[in-house]
PDB file of C-alpha atoms in Angstrom:
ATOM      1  CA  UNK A   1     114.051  71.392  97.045  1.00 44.00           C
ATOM      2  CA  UNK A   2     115.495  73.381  99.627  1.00 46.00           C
ATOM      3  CA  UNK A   3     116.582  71.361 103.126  1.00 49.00           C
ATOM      4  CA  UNK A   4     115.238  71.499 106.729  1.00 47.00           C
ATOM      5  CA  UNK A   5     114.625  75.420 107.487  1.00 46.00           C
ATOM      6  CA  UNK A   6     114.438  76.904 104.188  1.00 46.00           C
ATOM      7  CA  UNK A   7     112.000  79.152 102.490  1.00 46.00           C
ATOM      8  CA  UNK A   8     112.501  78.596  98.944  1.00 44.00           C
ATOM      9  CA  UNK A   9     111.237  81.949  96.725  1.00 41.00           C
ATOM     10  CA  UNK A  10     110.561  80.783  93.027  1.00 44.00           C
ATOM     11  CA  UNK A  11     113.048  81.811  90.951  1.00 53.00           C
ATOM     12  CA  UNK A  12     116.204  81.383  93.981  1.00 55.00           C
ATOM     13  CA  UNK A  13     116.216  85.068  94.002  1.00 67.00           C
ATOM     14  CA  UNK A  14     115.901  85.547  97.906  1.00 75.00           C
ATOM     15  CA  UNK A  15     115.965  82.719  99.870  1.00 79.00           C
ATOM     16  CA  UNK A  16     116.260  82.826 103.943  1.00 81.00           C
ATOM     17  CA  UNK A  17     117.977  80.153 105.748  1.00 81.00           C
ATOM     18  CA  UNK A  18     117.574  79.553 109.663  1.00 83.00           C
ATOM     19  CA  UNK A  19     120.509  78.127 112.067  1.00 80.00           C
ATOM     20  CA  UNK A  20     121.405  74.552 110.672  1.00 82.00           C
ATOM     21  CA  UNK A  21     119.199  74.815 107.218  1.00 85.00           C
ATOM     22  CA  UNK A  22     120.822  73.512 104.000  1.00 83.00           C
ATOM     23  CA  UNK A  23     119.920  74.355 100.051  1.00 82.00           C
ATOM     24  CA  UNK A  24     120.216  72.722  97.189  1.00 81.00           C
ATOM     25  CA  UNK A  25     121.950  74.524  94.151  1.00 79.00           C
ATOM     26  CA  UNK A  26     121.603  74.581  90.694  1.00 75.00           C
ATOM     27  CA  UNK A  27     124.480  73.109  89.189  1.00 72.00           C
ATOM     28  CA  UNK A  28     123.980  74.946  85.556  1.00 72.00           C
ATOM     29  CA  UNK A  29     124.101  78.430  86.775  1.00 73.00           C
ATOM     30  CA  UNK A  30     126.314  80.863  88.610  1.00 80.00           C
ATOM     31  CA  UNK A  31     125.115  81.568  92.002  1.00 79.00           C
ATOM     32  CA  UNK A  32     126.317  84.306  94.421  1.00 80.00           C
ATOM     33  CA  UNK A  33     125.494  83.948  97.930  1.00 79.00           C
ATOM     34  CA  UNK A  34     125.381  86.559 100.467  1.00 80.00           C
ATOM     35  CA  UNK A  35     125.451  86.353 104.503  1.00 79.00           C
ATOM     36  CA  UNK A  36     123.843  89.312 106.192  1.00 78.00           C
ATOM     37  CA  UNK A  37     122.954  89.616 109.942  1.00 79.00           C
ATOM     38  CA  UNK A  38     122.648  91.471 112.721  1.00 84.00           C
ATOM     39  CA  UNK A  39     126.024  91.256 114.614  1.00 84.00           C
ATOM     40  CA  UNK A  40     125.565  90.103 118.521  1.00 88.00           C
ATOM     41  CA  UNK A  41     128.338  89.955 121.054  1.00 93.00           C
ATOM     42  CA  UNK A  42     130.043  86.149 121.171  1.00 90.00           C
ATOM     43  CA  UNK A  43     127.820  85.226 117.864  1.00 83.00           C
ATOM     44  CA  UNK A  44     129.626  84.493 114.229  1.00 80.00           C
ATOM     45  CA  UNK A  45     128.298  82.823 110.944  1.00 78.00           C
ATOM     46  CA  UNK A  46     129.825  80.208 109.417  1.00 80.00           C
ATOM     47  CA  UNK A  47     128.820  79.450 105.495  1.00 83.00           C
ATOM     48  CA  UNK A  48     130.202  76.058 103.808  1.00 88.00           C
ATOM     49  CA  UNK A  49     129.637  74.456 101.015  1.00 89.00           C
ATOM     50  CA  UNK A  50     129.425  70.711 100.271  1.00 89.00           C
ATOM     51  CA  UNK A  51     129.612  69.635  96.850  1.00 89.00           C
ATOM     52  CA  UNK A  52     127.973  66.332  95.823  1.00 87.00           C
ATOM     53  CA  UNK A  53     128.388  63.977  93.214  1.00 87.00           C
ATOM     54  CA  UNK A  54     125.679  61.040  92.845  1.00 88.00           C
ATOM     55  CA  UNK A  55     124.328  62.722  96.047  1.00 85.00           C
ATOM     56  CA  UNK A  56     127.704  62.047  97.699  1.00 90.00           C
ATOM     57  CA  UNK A  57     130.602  63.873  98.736  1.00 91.00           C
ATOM     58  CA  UNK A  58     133.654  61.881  97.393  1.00 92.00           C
ATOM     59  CA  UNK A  59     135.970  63.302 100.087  1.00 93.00           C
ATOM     60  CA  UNK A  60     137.618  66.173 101.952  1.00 92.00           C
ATOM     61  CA  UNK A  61     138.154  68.177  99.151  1.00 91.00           C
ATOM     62  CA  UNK A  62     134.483  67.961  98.004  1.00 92.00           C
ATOM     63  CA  UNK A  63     133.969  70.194 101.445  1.00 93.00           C
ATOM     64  CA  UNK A  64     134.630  74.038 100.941  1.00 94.00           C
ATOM     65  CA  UNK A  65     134.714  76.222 104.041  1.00 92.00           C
ATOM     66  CA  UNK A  66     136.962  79.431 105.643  1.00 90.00           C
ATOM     67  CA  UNK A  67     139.805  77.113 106.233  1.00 91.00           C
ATOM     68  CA  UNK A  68     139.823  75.721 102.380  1.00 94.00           C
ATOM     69  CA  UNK A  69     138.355  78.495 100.409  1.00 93.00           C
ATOM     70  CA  UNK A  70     138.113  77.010  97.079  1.00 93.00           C
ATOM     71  CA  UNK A  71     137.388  73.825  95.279  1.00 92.00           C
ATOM     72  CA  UNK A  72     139.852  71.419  93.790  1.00 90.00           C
ATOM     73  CA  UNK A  73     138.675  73.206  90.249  1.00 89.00           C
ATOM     74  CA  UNK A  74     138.218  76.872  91.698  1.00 90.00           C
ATOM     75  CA  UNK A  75     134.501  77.002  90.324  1.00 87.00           C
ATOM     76  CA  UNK A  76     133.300  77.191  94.338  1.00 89.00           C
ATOM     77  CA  UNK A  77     135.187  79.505  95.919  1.00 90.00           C
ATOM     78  CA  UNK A  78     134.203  80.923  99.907  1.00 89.00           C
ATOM     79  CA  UNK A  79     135.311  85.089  99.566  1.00 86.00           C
ATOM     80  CA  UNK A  80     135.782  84.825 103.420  1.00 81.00           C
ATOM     81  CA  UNK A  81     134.616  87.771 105.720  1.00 76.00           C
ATOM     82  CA  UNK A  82     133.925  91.211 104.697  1.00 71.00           C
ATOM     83  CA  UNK A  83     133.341  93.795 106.713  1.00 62.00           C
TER      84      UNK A  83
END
């Protein structure tokens, strides 16, 4: 079930997030996500990932972001900004 602010389509093929929302993810499939928006003066996005274990995240490493783009195994991995 997807977290506070999300509108879940069916099949996870388009899913929109607002400001603070979270989503959980599959873990048996390969999922690409994508950040689009329309770029305002003095506003950035910022995508993360937290990766759970028994519902938990066992510790810094378990917490993928801009500043630590992959996970200890390399299966998450954060592709940074494109323009």
């Amino acid at each position: 079930p997807g977290g506070r602010g999300a509108r879940r389509a069916r099949n996870l093929a388009a899913v929109q997030l607002t400001k603070g929302a979270n989503l959980a993810l599959p873990a048996t499939r390969t999922v690409s996500v994508t950040c689009a928006w329309t770029p305002r003066p003095g506003y950035e996005a910022d995508l993360s990932t937290l990766l759970l274990v028994d519902g938990r995240v066992r510790g810094d490493a378990d917490f993928v972001f801009y500043n630590q783009p992959a996970s200890a195994d390399r299966r998450v991995l954060h592709a940074g900004r494109r323009a």
